[in-house]
Structure formats: C-alpha cells, structure tokens
Amino acid sequence: MSCKKKKTPEERIKELQEKGEVFPASNDHIYKCIMTNCVLFKADMTYQITGISKDLILKTYYEKNSEYVISNAIERGKRSDILFGIEGFVVNYELNNKYSLATIIRNDDYLDKIKIDISNNMYTYENMPKAIQINLNNFNHLNKKNVKEVFKSRDENGVVENVKWEKYHL
C-alpha cells in the first residue's frame, strides 16, 4: 500500500490551472490574492457590507500588519487573512471554510487583538477608530434566513453598549 503525499495549496492551484478549471474563490490562496491586490474590489465589498463610503475607503486606505503581537509563551502566532485601515476604521476580513467553535474563538481573538492595539495607541475615545471584523463563511451556523448577521455589544434590551466595534457574519 502506497501513501499518497497530500498536495500543497500551490500544487493544487497549479493542477487546476493546467486542467483549465475555474479556481474557487473560497480557496485561501485565491481569496488572499484577490483581497490583497484589488483595493477597488475590497472597497466595493466593504461598502456593500458595512455602508462605509467607497470614496472614503479609496481616499484613506492603508495596509496594516496582519500579524499580531503574541501575549504569552503558550500563545500561537496569530495572523489575520486581511487587515487594513481607513479613516475612522480598522477592518479585518476572515475567510472561514468550516464551522467549528475553535474558528469562532480564533476570530474573536483576532478582533480582541485589534481592539487592544487600538486602545494602546493613545487615541481619545472620540477619535478612536472603530474595529470591524467581516467573516466570510462557507457555512451558516447562525440564522438560515439572513445572509448577513451583525454583532455588537448590547444589553438584554438591545441597547448598544460600545459603538467602537462590530462583527459581521456572511
């Protein structure tokens, strides 16, 4: 019995390319390539999801380091898929192919790291940028009726406690 070596993502993409097949946008490498290299696409997508002006995004867009500072010796390296800033906002995109509680917790950790980074940067509360995380999911674990779910910090009556962060699941 021979063991087949598992193909790397790059080998799989090359194989698809040689066969003339369509690349799935849910492939991590394809997704990151599109999102990293196409600012106009990113601006349009962010506008469609959040309502932030496309003009503002295009005029004030800047890349951010997507690797987070490790807090302690047992914490593994954390790296967001896509992280960028625009005037008044820090936006994080995550592509999630499979549902697991670990995926949700990891993404929460990314959002928390962004919020901590913002808090550590000498902003006043009035000019502190809003942290936004957009999760593009290949699963529907929240509500099968809605395409977009928005999470904010709320009390039991629905009053928003903190307007400086939001999390979207699509």
PDB file of C-alpha atoms in Angstrom:
ATOM      1  CA  MET A   1       0.000   0.000   0.000  1.00  0.00           C
ATOM      2  CA  SER A   2       1.468   3.336  -1.015  1.00  0.00           C
ATOM      3  CA  CYS A   3       0.777   6.549   0.814  1.00  0.00           C
ATOM      4  CA  LYS A   4      -0.066   9.489  -1.407  1.00  0.00           C
ATOM      5  CA  LYS A   5       1.554  12.712  -0.367  1.00  0.00           C
ATOM      6  CA  LYS A   6      -1.003  15.435   0.285  1.00  0.00           C
ATOM      7  CA  LYS A   7      -0.727  18.236  -2.263  1.00  0.00           C
ATOM      8  CA  THR A   8       0.158  21.727  -1.141  1.00  0.00           C
ATOM      9  CA  PRO A   9      -2.314  24.517  -1.978  1.00  0.00           C
ATOM     10  CA  GLU A  10       0.136  25.785  -4.597  1.00  0.00           C
ATOM     11  CA  GLU A  11       0.319  22.330  -6.217  1.00  0.00           C
ATOM     12  CA  ARG A  12      -3.478  22.067  -6.212  1.00  0.00           C
ATOM     13  CA  ILE A  13      -3.833  25.516  -7.846  1.00  0.00           C
ATOM     14  CA  LYS A  14      -1.260  24.568 -10.495  1.00  0.00           C
ATOM     15  CA  GLU A  15      -3.138  21.320 -11.169  1.00  0.00           C
ATOM     16  CA  LEU A  16      -6.433  23.193 -11.601  1.00  0.00           C
ATOM     17  CA  GLN A  17      -4.719  25.743 -13.832  1.00  0.00           C
ATOM     18  CA  GLU A  18      -3.243  23.033 -16.062  1.00  0.00           C
ATOM     19  CA  LYS A  19      -6.694  21.436 -16.439  1.00  0.00           C
ATOM     20  CA  GLY A  20      -8.209  24.802 -17.322  1.00  0.00           C
ATOM     21  CA  GLU A  21     -10.575  24.629 -14.356  1.00  0.00           C
ATOM     22  CA  VAL A  22     -12.057  27.571 -12.502  1.00  0.00           C
ATOM     23  CA  PHE A  23     -10.345  28.489  -9.258  1.00  0.00           C
ATOM     24  CA  PRO A  24     -12.704  28.550  -6.281  1.00  0.00           C
ATOM     25  CA  ALA A  25     -12.708  31.972  -4.584  1.00  0.00           C
ATOM     26  CA  SER A  26     -13.064  30.122  -1.280  1.00  0.00           C
ATOM     27  CA  ASN A  27      -9.538  28.770  -1.717  1.00  0.00           C
ATOM     28  CA  ASP A  28      -7.451  30.592   0.889  1.00  0.00           C
ATOM     29  CA  HIS A  29      -4.635  31.490  -1.535  1.00  0.00           C
ATOM     30  CA  ILE A  30      -7.020  32.741  -4.237  1.00  0.00           C
ATOM     31  CA  TYR A  31      -9.061  34.717  -1.692  1.00  0.00           C
ATOM     32  CA  LYS A  32      -5.970  36.405  -0.217  1.00  0.00           C
ATOM     33  CA  CYS A  33      -4.579  37.185  -3.662  1.00  0.00           C
ATOM     34  CA  ILE A  34      -7.822  38.884  -4.735  1.00  0.00           C
ATOM     35  CA  MET A  35      -8.290  40.736  -1.459  1.00  0.00           C
ATOM     36  CA  THR A  36      -4.652  41.822  -1.205  1.00  0.00           C
ATOM     37  CA  ASN A  37      -4.193  43.013  -4.770  1.00  0.00           C
ATOM     38  CA  CYS A  38      -7.591  44.508  -5.626  1.00  0.00           C
ATOM     39  CA  VAL A  39      -8.206  47.580  -3.460  1.00  0.00           C
ATOM     40  CA  LEU A  40     -11.193  48.643  -5.579  1.00  0.00           C
ATOM     41  CA  PHE A  41     -12.829  45.232  -5.057  1.00  0.00           C
ATOM     42  CA  LYS A  42     -12.088  45.428  -1.325  1.00  0.00           C
ATOM     43  CA  ALA A  43     -13.566  48.947  -1.179  1.00  0.00           C
ATOM     44  CA  ASP A  44     -16.725  47.882  -3.010  1.00  0.00           C
ATOM     45  CA  MET A  45     -17.165  44.784  -0.866  1.00  0.00           C
ATOM     46  CA  THR A  46     -16.595  46.725   2.368  1.00  0.00           C
ATOM     47  CA  TYR A  47     -19.101  49.382   1.280  1.00  0.00           C
ATOM     48  CA  GLN A  48     -21.712  46.742   0.387  1.00  0.00           C
ATOM     49  CA  ILE A  49     -21.340  45.043   3.780  1.00  0.00           C
ATOM     50  CA  THR A  50     -20.813  47.980   6.163  1.00  0.00           C
ATOM     51  CA  GLY A  51     -22.131  51.037   4.340  1.00  0.00           C
ATOM     52  CA  ILE A  52     -18.806  52.868   4.776  1.00  0.00           C
ATOM     53  CA  SER A  53     -18.409  55.245   1.838  1.00  0.00           C
ATOM     54  CA  LYS A  54     -16.431  53.708  -1.027  1.00  0.00           C
ATOM     55  CA  ASP A  55     -14.930  57.139  -1.692  1.00  0.00           C
ATOM     56  CA  LEU A  56     -13.675  57.357   1.925  1.00  0.00           C
ATOM     57  CA  ILE A  57     -12.208  53.863   1.655  1.00  0.00           C
ATOM     58  CA  LEU A  58     -10.368  54.618  -1.587  1.00  0.00           C
ATOM     59  CA  LYS A  59      -9.065  58.020  -0.386  1.00  0.00           C
ATOM     60  CA  THR A  60      -7.830  56.921   3.059  1.00  0.00           C
ATOM     61  CA  TYR A  61      -6.987  53.216   2.579  1.00  0.00           C
ATOM     62  CA  TYR A  62      -3.745  51.874   4.069  1.00  0.00           C
ATOM     63  CA  GLU A  63      -2.391  48.378   4.687  1.00  0.00           C
ATOM     64  CA  LYS A  64      -1.897  47.150   8.239  1.00  0.00           C
ATOM     65  CA  ASN A  65       0.363  44.402   9.530  1.00  0.00           C
ATOM     66  CA  SER A  66      -1.851  41.330   9.852  1.00  0.00           C
ATOM     67  CA  GLU A  67       0.456  39.578  12.320  1.00  0.00           C
ATOM     68  CA  TYR A  68      -0.469  40.184  15.951  1.00  0.00           C
ATOM     69  CA  VAL A  69       1.817  40.529  18.933  1.00  0.00           C
ATOM     70  CA  ILE A  70       1.982  37.315  20.943  1.00  0.00           C
ATOM     71  CA  SER A  71       0.794  37.897  24.519  1.00  0.00           C
ATOM     72  CA  ASN A  72       2.463  34.986  26.282  1.00  0.00           C
ATOM     73  CA  ALA A  73       4.725  31.969  25.817  1.00  0.00           C
ATOM     74  CA  ILE A  74       1.926  29.471  25.122  1.00  0.00           C
ATOM     75  CA  GLU A  75       0.044  31.621  22.618  1.00  0.00           C
ATOM     76  CA  ARG A  76       0.468  30.569  18.995  1.00  0.00           C
ATOM     77  CA  GLY A  77       1.151  33.050  16.219  1.00  0.00           C
ATOM     78  CA  LYS A  78      -1.948  34.878  15.074  1.00  0.00           C
ATOM     79  CA  ARG A  79      -2.314  36.258  11.568  1.00  0.00           C
ATOM     80  CA  SER A  80      -5.459  37.748  10.082  1.00  0.00           C
ATOM     81  CA  ASP A  81      -6.384  36.999   6.495  1.00  0.00           C
ATOM     82  CA  ILE A  82      -6.791  40.669   5.526  1.00  0.00           C
ATOM     83  CA  LEU A  83      -6.286  43.741   7.729  1.00  0.00           C
ATOM     84  CA  PHE A  84      -6.406  47.368   6.624  1.00  0.00           C
ATOM     85  CA  GLY A  85      -7.178  50.815   7.931  1.00  0.00           C
ATOM     86  CA  ILE A  86      -9.264  53.666   6.622  1.00  0.00           C
ATOM     87  CA  GLU A  87     -10.036  56.980   8.259  1.00  0.00           C
ATOM     88  CA  GLY A  88     -12.002  56.127  11.408  1.00  0.00           C
ATOM     89  CA  PHE A  89     -11.919  52.328  10.954  1.00  0.00           C
ATOM     90  CA  VAL A  90      -9.734  49.241  11.151  1.00  0.00           C
ATOM     91  CA  VAL A  91     -11.194  46.449   9.010  1.00  0.00           C
ATOM     92  CA  ASN A  92     -10.398  42.747   9.329  1.00  0.00           C
ATOM     93  CA  TYR A  93     -11.628  40.132   6.821  1.00  0.00           C
ATOM     94  CA  GLU A  94     -11.591  36.432   7.689  1.00  0.00           C
ATOM     95  CA  LEU A  95     -12.455  33.599   5.292  1.00  0.00           C
ATOM     96  CA  ASN A  96     -13.873  30.615   7.167  1.00  0.00           C
ATOM     97  CA  ASN A  97     -14.342  27.388   5.216  1.00  0.00           C
ATOM     98  CA  LYS A  98     -15.540  25.101   8.015  1.00  0.00           C
ATOM     99  CA  TYR A  99     -17.569  25.802  11.120  1.00  0.00           C
ATOM    100  CA  SER A 100     -16.077  24.980  14.476  1.00  0.00           C
ATOM    101  CA  LEU A 101     -16.164  26.645  17.851  1.00  0.00           C
ATOM    102  CA  ALA A 102     -12.375  26.987  17.529  1.00  0.00           C
ATOM    103  CA  THR A 103     -12.863  29.090  14.363  1.00  0.00           C
ATOM    104  CA  ILE A 104     -15.279  31.424  16.144  1.00  0.00           C
ATOM    105  CA  ILE A 105     -12.972  31.764  19.167  1.00  0.00           C
ATOM    106  CA  ARG A 106      -9.916  32.366  16.939  1.00  0.00           C
ATOM    107  CA  ASN A 107     -11.755  35.121  15.067  1.00  0.00           C
ATOM    108  CA  ASP A 108     -12.898  36.651  18.372  1.00  0.00           C
ATOM    109  CA  ASP A 109      -9.243  36.621  19.448  1.00  0.00           C
ATOM    110  CA  TYR A 110      -8.285  38.486  16.257  1.00  0.00           C
ATOM    111  CA  LEU A 111     -10.946  41.129  16.890  1.00  0.00           C
ATOM    112  CA  ASP A 112      -9.843  41.439  20.527  1.00  0.00           C
ATOM    113  CA  LYS A 113      -6.208  41.912  19.428  1.00  0.00           C
ATOM    114  CA  ILE A 114      -7.303  44.696  17.068  1.00  0.00           C
ATOM    115  CA  LYS A 115      -9.309  46.402  19.834  1.00  0.00           C
ATOM    116  CA  ILE A 116      -6.355  46.154  22.241  1.00  0.00           C
ATOM    117  CA  ASP A 117      -3.996  47.562  19.593  1.00  0.00           C
ATOM    118  CA  ILE A 118      -6.370  50.489  19.049  1.00  0.00           C
ATOM    119  CA  SER A 119      -6.656  51.087  22.816  1.00  0.00           C
ATOM    120  CA  ASN A 120      -2.865  51.084  23.196  1.00  0.00           C
ATOM    121  CA  ASN A 121      -2.365  53.767  20.531  1.00  0.00           C
ATOM    122  CA  MET A 122      -3.091  56.945  22.502  1.00  0.00           C
ATOM    123  CA  TYR A 123      -6.427  57.747  20.881  1.00  0.00           C
ATOM    124  CA  THR A 124      -9.031  59.737  22.730  1.00  0.00           C
ATOM    125  CA  TYR A 125     -12.334  57.893  22.926  1.00  0.00           C
ATOM    126  CA  GLU A 126     -13.854  60.383  20.493  1.00  0.00           C
ATOM    127  CA  ASN A 127     -11.279  59.809  17.719  1.00  0.00           C
ATOM    128  CA  MET A 128     -10.674  56.106  18.360  1.00  0.00           C
ATOM    129  CA  PRO A 129     -11.213  54.120  15.136  1.00  0.00           C
ATOM    130  CA  LYS A 130     -13.978  51.548  15.021  1.00  0.00           C
ATOM    131  CA  ALA A 131     -12.832  47.905  14.753  1.00  0.00           C
ATOM    132  CA  ILE A 132     -14.816  45.921  12.189  1.00  0.00           C
ATOM    133  CA  GLN A 133     -14.451  42.218  11.528  1.00  0.00           C
ATOM    134  CA  ILE A 134     -16.088  40.703   8.451  1.00  0.00           C
ATOM    135  CA  ASN A 135     -16.347  36.919   8.437  1.00  0.00           C
ATOM    136  CA  LEU A 136     -16.985  35.375   5.024  1.00  0.00           C
ATOM    137  CA  ASN A 137     -18.292  31.931   5.929  1.00  0.00           C
ATOM    138  CA  ASN A 138     -18.766  28.832   3.789  1.00  0.00           C
ATOM    139  CA  PHE A 139     -21.331  27.678   6.354  1.00  0.00           C
ATOM    140  CA  ASN A 140     -24.465  29.023   8.008  1.00  0.00           C
ATOM    141  CA  HIS A 141     -24.457  28.358  11.723  1.00  0.00           C
ATOM    142  CA  LEU A 142     -26.351  31.416  12.947  1.00  0.00           C
ATOM    143  CA  ASN A 143     -29.613  32.043  11.127  1.00  0.00           C
ATOM    144  CA  LYS A 144     -30.554  30.369   7.875  1.00  0.00           C
ATOM    145  CA  LYS A 145     -32.911  33.228   6.907  1.00  0.00           C
ATOM    146  CA  ASN A 146     -30.397  36.066   6.956  1.00  0.00           C
ATOM    147  CA  VAL A 147     -27.445  36.386   4.616  1.00  0.00           C
ATOM    148  CA  LYS A 148     -25.779  38.945   6.899  1.00  0.00           C
ATOM    149  CA  GLU A 149     -25.671  38.896  10.698  1.00  0.00           C
ATOM    150  CA  VAL A 150     -24.272  41.897  12.582  1.00  0.00           C
ATOM    151  CA  PHE A 151     -22.966  41.553  16.130  1.00  0.00           C
ATOM    152  CA  LYS A 152     -22.422  44.439  18.543  1.00  0.00           C
ATOM    153  CA  SER A 153     -22.009  44.744  22.296  1.00  0.00           C
ATOM    154  CA  ARG A 154     -25.621  45.014  23.565  1.00  0.00           C
ATOM    155  CA  ASP A 155     -27.548  44.654  26.774  1.00  0.00           C
ATOM    156  CA  GLU A 156     -30.637  42.415  27.099  1.00  0.00           C
ATOM    157  CA  ASN A 157     -32.863  45.257  25.820  1.00  0.00           C
ATOM    158  CA  GLY A 158     -30.830  45.667  22.628  1.00  0.00           C
ATOM    159  CA  VAL A 159     -29.141  48.910  23.677  1.00  0.00           C
ATOM    160  CA  VAL A 160     -25.665  49.076  22.112  1.00  0.00           C
ATOM    161  CA  GLU A 161     -23.046  49.461  24.832  1.00  0.00           C
ATOM    162  CA  ASN A 162     -19.984  50.103  22.669  1.00  0.00           C
ATOM    163  CA  VAL A 163     -20.191  51.581  19.165  1.00  0.00           C
ATOM    164  CA  LYS A 164     -16.446  51.172  18.587  1.00  0.00           C
ATOM    165  CA  TRP A 165     -16.644  47.590  17.260  1.00  0.00           C
ATOM    166  CA  GLU A 166     -18.819  45.404  15.039  1.00  0.00           C
ATOM    167  CA  LYS A 167     -18.603  41.877  13.738  1.00  0.00           C
ATOM    168  CA  TYR A 168     -20.317  40.643  10.579  1.00  0.00           C
ATOM    169  CA  HIS A 169     -21.001  37.057   9.506  1.00  0.00           C
ATOM    170  CA  LEU A 170     -21.941  36.435   5.887  1.00  0.00           C
TER     171      LEU A 170
END
